[in-house]
Short mmCIF file of C-alpha atoms (C1' of nucleotides) in Angstrom, two decimals:
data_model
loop_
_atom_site.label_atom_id
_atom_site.label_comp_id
_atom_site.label_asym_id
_atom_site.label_seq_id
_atom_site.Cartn_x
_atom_site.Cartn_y
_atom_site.Cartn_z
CA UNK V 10 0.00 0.00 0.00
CA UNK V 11 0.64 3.32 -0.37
CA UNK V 12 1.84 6.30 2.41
CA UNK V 13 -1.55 7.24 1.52
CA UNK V 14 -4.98 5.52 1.91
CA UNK V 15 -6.22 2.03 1.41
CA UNK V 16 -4.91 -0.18 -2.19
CA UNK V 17 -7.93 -1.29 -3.31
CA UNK V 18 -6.68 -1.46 -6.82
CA UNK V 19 -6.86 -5.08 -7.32
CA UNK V 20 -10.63 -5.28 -6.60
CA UNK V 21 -11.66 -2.46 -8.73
CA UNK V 22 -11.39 -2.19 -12.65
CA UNK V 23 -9.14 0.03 -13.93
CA UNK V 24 -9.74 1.51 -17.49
CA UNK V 25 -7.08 3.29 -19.22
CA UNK V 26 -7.90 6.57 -20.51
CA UNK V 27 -5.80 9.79 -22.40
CA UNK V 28 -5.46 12.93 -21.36
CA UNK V 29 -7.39 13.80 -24.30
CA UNK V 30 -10.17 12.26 -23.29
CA UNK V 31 -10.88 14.22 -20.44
CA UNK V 32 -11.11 16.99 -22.88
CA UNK V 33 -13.72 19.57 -21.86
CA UNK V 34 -14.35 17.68 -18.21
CA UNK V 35 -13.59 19.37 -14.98
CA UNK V 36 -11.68 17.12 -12.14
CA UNK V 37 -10.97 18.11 -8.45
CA UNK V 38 -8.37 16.90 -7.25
CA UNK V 39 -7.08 16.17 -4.16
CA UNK V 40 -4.43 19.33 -3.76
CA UNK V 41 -2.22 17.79 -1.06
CA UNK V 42 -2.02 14.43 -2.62
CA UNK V 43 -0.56 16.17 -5.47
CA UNK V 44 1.97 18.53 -3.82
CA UNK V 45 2.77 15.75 -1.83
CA UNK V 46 3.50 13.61 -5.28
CA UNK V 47 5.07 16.46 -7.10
CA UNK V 48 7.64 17.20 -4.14
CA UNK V 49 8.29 13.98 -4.26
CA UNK V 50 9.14 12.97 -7.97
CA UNK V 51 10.83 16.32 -8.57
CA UNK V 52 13.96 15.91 -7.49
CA UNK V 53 17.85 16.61 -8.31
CA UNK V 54 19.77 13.26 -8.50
CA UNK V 55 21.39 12.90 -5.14
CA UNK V 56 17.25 13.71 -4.13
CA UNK V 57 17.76 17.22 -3.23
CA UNK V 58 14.23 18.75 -3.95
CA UNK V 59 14.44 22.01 -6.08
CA UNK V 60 14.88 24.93 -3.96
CA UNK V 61 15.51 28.97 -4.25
CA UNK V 62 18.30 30.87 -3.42
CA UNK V 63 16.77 30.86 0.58
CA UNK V 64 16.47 27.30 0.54
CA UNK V 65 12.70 27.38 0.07
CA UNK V 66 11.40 24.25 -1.70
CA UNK V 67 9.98 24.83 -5.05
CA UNK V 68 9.36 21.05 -6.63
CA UNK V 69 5.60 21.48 -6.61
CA UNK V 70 5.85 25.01 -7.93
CA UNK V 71 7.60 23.68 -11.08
CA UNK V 72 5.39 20.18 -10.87
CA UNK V 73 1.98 22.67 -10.82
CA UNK V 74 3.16 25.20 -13.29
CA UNK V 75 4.13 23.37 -16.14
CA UNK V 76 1.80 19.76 -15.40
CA UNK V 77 -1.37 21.77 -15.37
CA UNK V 78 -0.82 24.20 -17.92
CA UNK V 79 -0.54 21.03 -20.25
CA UNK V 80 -3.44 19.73 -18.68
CA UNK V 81 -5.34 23.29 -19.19
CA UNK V 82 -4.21 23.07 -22.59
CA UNK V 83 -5.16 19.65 -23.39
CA UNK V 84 -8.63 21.00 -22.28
CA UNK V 85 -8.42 19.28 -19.20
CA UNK V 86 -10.13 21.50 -16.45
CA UNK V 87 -8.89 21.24 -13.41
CA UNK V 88 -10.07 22.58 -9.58
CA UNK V 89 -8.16 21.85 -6.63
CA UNK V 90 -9.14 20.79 -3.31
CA UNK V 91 -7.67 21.65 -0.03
CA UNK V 92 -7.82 19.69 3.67
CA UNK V 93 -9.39 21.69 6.15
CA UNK V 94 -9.03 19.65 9.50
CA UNK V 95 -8.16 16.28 9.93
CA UNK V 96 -10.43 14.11 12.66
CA UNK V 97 -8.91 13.43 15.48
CA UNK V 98 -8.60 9.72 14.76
CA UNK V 99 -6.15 10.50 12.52
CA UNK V 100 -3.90 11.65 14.70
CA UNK V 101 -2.34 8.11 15.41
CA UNK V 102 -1.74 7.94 11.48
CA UNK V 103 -0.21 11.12 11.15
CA UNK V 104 2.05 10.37 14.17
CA UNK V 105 3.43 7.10 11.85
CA UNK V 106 3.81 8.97 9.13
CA UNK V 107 5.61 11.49 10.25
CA UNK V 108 7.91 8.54 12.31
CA UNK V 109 8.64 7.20 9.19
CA UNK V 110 9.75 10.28 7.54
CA UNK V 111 11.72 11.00 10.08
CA UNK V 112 13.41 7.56 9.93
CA UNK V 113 13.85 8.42 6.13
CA UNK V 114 15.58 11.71 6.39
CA UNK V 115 17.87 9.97 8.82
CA UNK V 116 18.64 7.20 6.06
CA UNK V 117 19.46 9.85 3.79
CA UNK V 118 21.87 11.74 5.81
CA UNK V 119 23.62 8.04 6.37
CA UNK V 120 23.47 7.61 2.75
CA UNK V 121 24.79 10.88 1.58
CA UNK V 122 27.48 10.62 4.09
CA UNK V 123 28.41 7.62 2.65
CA UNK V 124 28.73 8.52 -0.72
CA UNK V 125 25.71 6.38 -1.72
CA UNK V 126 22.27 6.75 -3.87
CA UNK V 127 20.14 8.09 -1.37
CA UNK V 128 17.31 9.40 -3.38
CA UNK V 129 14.77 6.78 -2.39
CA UNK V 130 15.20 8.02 1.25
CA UNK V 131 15.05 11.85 0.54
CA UNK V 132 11.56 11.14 -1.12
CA UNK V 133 10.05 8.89 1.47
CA UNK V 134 11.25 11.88 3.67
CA UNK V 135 9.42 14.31 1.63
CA UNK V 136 7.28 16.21 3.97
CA UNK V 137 4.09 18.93 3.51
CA UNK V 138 4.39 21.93 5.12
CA UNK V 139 2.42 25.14 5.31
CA UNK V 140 4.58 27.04 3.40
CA UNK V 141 4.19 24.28 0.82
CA UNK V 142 0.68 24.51 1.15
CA UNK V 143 0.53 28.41 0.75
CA UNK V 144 3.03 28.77 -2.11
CA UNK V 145 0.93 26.09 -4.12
CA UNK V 146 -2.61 27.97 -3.84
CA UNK V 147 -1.15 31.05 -4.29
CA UNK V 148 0.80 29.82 -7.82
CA UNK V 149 -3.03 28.23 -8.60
CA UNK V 150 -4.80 31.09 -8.05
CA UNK V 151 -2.62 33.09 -10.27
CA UNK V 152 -3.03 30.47 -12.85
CA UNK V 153 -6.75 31.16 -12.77
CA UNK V 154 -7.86 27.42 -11.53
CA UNK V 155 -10.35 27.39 -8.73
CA UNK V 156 -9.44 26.80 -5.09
CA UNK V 157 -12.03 24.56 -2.84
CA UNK V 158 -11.48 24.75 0.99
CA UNK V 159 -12.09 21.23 2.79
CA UNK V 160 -13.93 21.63 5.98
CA UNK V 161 -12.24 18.44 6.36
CA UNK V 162 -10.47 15.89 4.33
CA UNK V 163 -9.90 17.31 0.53
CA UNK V 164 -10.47 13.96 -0.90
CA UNK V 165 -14.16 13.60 1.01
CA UNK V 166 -14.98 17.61 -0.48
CA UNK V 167 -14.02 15.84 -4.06
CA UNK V 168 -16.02 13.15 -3.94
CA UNK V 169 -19.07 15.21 -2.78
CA UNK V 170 -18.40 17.88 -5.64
CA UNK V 171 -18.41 14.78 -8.14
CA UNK V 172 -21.08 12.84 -6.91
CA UNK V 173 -23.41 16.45 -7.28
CA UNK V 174 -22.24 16.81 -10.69
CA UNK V 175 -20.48 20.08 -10.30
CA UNK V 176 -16.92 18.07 -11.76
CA UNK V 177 -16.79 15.18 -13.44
CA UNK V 178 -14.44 12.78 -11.81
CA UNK V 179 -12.05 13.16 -8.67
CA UNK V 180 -8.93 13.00 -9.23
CA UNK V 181 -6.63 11.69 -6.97
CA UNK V 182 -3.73 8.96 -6.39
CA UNK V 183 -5.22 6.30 -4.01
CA UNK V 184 -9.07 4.53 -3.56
CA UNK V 185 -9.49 7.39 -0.61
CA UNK V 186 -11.77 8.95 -2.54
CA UNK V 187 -14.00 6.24 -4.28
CA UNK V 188 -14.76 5.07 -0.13
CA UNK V 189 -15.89 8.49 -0.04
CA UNK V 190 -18.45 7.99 -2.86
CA UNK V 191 -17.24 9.65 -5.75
CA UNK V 192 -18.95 8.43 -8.40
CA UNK V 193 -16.14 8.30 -10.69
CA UNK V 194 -12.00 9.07 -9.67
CA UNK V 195 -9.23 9.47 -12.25
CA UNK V 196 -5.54 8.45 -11.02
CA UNK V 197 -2.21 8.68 -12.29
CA UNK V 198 -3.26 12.87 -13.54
CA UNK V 199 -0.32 14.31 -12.17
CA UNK V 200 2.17 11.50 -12.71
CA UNK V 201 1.50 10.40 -16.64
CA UNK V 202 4.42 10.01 -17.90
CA UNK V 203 7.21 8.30 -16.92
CA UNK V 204 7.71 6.41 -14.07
CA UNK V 205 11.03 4.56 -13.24
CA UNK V 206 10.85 0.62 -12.48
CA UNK V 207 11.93 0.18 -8.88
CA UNK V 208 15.74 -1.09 -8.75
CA UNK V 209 15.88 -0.94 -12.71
CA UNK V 210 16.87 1.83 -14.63
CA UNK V 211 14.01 1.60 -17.25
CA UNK V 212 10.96 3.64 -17.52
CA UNK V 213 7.60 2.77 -18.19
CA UNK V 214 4.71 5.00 -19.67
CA UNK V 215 1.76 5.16 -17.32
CA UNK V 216 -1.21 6.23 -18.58
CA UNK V 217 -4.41 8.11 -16.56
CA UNK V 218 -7.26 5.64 -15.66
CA UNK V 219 -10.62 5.81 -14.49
CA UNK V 220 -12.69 3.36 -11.63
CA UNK V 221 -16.61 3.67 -11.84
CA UNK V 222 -17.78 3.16 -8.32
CA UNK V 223 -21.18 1.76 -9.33
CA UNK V 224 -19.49 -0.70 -12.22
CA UNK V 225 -17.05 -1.35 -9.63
CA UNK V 226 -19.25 -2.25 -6.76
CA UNK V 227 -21.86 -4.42 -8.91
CA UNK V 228 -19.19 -6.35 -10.10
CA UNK V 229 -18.43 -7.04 -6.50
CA UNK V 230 -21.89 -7.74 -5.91
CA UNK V 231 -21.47 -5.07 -2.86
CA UNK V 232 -22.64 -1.66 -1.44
CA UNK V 233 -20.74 1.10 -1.00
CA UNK V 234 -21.04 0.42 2.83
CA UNK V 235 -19.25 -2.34 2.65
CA UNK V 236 -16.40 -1.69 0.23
CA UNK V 237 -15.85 1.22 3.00
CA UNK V 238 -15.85 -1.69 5.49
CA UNK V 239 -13.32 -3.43 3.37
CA UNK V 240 -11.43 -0.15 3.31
CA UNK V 241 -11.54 -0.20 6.93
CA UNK V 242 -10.01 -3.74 7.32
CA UNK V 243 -7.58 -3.18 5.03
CA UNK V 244 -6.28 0.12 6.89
CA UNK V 245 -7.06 3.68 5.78
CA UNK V 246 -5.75 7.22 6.76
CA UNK V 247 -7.74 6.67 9.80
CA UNK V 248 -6.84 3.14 11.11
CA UNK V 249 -3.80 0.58 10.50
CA UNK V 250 -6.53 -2.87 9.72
CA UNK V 251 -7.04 -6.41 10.90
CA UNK V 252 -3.42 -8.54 10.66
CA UNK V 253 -2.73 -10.25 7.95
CA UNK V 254 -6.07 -8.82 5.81
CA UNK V 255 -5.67 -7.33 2.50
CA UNK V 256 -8.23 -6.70 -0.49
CA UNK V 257 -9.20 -10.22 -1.03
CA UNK V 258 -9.48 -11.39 2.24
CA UNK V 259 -11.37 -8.57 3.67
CA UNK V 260 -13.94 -8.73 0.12
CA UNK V 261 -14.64 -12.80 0.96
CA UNK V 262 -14.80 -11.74 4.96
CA UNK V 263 -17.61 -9.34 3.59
CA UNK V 264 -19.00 -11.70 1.41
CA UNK V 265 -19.46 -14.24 4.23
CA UNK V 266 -20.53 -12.19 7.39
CA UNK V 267 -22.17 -9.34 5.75
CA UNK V 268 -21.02 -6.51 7.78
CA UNK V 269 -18.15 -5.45 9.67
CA UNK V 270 -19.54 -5.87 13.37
CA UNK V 271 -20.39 -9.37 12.64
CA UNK V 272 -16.53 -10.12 11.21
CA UNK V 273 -15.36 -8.42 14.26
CA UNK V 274 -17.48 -10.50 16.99
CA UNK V 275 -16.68 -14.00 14.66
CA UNK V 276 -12.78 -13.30 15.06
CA UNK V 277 -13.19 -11.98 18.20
CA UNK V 278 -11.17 -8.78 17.11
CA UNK V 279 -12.07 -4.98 17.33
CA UNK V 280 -10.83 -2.42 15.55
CA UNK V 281 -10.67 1.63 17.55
CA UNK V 282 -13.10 3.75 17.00
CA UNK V 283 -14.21 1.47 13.66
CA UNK V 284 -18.14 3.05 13.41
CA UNK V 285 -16.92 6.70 13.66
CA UNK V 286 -14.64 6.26 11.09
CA UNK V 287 -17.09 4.26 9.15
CA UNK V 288 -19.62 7.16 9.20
CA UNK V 289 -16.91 9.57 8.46
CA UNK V 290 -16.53 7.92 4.89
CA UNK V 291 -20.22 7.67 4.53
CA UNK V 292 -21.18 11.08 5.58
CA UNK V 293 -18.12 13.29 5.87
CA UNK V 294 -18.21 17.13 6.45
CA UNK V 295 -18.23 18.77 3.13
CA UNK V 296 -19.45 22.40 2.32
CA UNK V 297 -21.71 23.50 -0.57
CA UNK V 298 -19.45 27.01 -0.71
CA UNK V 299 -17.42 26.87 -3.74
CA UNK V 300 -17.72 27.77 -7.20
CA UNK V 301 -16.45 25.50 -10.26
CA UNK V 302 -15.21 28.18 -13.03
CA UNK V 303 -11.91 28.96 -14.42
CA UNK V 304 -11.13 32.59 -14.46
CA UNK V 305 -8.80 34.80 -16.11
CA UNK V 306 -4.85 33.86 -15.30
CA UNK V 307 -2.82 36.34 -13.79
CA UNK V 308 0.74 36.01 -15.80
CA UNK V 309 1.88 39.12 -13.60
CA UNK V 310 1.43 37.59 -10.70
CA UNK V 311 2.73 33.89 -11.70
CA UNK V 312 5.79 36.00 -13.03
CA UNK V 313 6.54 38.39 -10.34
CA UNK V 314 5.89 34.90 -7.45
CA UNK V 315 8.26 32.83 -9.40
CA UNK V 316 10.58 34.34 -11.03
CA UNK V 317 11.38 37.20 -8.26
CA UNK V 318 10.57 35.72 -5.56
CA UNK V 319 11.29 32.04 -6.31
CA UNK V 320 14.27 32.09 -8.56
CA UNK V 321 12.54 30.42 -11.77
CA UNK V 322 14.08 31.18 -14.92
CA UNK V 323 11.73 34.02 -16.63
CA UNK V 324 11.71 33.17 -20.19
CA UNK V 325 10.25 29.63 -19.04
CA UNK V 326 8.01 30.87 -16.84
CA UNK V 327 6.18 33.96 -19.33
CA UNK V 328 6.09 31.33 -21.99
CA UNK V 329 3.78 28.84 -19.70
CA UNK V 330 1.95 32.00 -18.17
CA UNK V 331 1.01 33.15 -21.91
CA UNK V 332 0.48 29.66 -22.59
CA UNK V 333 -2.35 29.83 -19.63
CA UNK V 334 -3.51 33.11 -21.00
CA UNK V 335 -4.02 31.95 -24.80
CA UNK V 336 -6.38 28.41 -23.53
CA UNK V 337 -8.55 31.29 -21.18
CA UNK V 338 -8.99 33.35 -24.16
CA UNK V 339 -9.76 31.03 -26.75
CA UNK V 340 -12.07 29.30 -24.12
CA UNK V 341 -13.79 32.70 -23.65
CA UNK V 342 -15.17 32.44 -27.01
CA UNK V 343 -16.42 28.95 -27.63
CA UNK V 344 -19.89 27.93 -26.62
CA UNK V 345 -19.00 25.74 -24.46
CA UNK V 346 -18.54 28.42 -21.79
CA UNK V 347 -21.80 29.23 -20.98
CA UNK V 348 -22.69 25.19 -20.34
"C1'" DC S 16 7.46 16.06 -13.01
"C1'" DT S 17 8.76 19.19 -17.35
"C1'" DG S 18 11.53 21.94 -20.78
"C1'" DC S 19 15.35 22.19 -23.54
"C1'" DC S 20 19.29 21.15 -26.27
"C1'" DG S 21 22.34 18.41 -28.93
"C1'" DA S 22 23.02 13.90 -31.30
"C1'" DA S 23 21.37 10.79 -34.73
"C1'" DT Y 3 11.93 15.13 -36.58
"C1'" DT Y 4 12.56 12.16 -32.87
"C1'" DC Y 5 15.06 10.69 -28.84
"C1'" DG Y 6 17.84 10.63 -24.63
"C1'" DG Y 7 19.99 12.89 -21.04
"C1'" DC Y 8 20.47 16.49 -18.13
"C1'" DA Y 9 18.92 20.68 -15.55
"C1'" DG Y 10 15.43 23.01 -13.48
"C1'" DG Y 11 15.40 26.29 -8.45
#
DNA sequence: CTGCCGAA
DNA sequence: TTCGGCAGG
């Protein structure tokens, strides 16, 4: 599994999809999962992340500018969705995550010191902060893309906004948001590409691809109850699982019992605060204020943020910005703006 | 991750 | 024109 959420990938059809095919479709995506993935990825070779001259970490600045802006121009419409506050049952998750990292940045040090590859380390060390946060709405808002504020957890506002119809898909890296009923979640948007085999110096093209929650759960012959119980055995952001239960077993536990509670009293096992989190996926806090439009980029603004104050090179930077700028006004005057 | 430049 | 490798900040 992942850092992040549950792997339900090997229950769930995948279908590949382009980018092109998203043409003229709006996705919200999940806006930490993506800073998180482009400070991650963008990296020098010894895994330094790409900083200014004061050290400040810019990865997901570059990742953002120029990944969207072929996404915008592909006709891809993108909004992005921030976490408000996490529940408190996260807090044990967040606490492991953070141990790890911190066990990662140590590795790296080690490695560095000893001459060695270390770049696996410096990414599992990779680490949000609000600075990272602040830098990456500000650098979207220039760009003219719509910011949604989470009450809660970003990927729960996405899946809301999608299953009301106000975006098409959520878009996000892991099944987080599927458990949270969106009707239909894209992955692999920010990483198509390339992606490097692990220990092998080849890369591999990985394409976008698309789960349908209601093809996915009939074929299961499930509700979306209990795929969120099978989330829940499994482990999620909220909880660490049953022992030695992944995908399959949890989907036959399901299959035989019926519900969680009676899996729980038949193995005599209990997992914390299990019905909370439950009803968190089910019903989590969402909020109805935000507005799905793009508006007019701000090429000043991107311009002036990263090239003065972030060090970016400006002939690179006013060519994306005016690359932004040329999709907003050609979009102005197509019909498809007033739908 | 992406853009860019030089080699083929 | 395409491709691979390197730099980007």
């Amino acid at each position: 599994m992942t850092i992040m959420g549950v792997d339900l990938g090997e229950l769930l059809k995948r279908k590949q999809i382009e980018i092109k095919d998203l043409s003229g479709r709006w996705v919200a995506i999940d806006a930490f999962n993506t800073l998180y993935q482009f400070l991650s990825i963008i990296r020098q070779r010894d895994g330094t992340p790409l900083m200014d001259r004061q050290g400040r970490v810019t990865s997901h600045l570059s990742g953002l500018l120029y990944r969207t802006t072929n996404l915008i121009e592909a006709g891809v419409k993108v909004a992005f969705v921030f976490d408000g506050e996490a529940p408190t049952f996260k807090a044990v998750t967040l606490a492991e995550r953070s141990e790890i990292r911190d066990k990662a940045a140590w590795a790296w040090e080690e490695a560095r010191a000893a001459g060695e590859d270390g770049f696996k380390y410096a990414q599992a060390a990779s680490r949000i902060n609000s600075e990272i946060i602040e830098d990456g709405r500000r650098l979207i808002l220039a760009m003219g893309l719509p910011v949604i504020q989470a009450p809660s957890e970003g990927e729960a506002q996405a899946a809301y906004m999608a299953a009301r119809g106000d975006v098409d898909y959520a878009g996000s890296q892991d099944y987080d948001s599927l458990l949270f009923g969106a009707p239909l979640v894209v992955r692999n948007l920010a990483i198509t590409g390339k992606r490097k085999l692990p220990r092998k110096n080849i890369y591999v093209d990985v394409e976008p691809e698309v789960i349908n929650l209601e093809v996915g759960l009939a074929n299961l012959g499930i509700t979306h109850k209990q795929l969120v119980e099978i989330g829940i055995m499994c482990g999620t952001d909220f909880n660490s699982g049953l022992e030695r239960v992944g995908p399959k077993t949890a989907l036959k536990l399901i299959r035989e019992k019926g519900d969680l509670e009676s899996i729980l009293a038949d193995r005599d096992d209990k997992i914390e605060d299990f019905e909370k989190i439950r009803e968190f996926f089910l019903h989590p806090p969402v909020t109805d204020d935000y507005k799905i439009a793009l508006k007019k980029p701000v090429p000043e603004e991107i311009v002036s943020f990263l090239v003065d104050e972030r060090d970016f090179d400006p002939e690179r930077v006013e060519k994306t910005a005016k690359r932004l700028e040329e999709v907003y006004r050609s979009g102005q005057s197509t019909l498809d703006h007033w739908f």
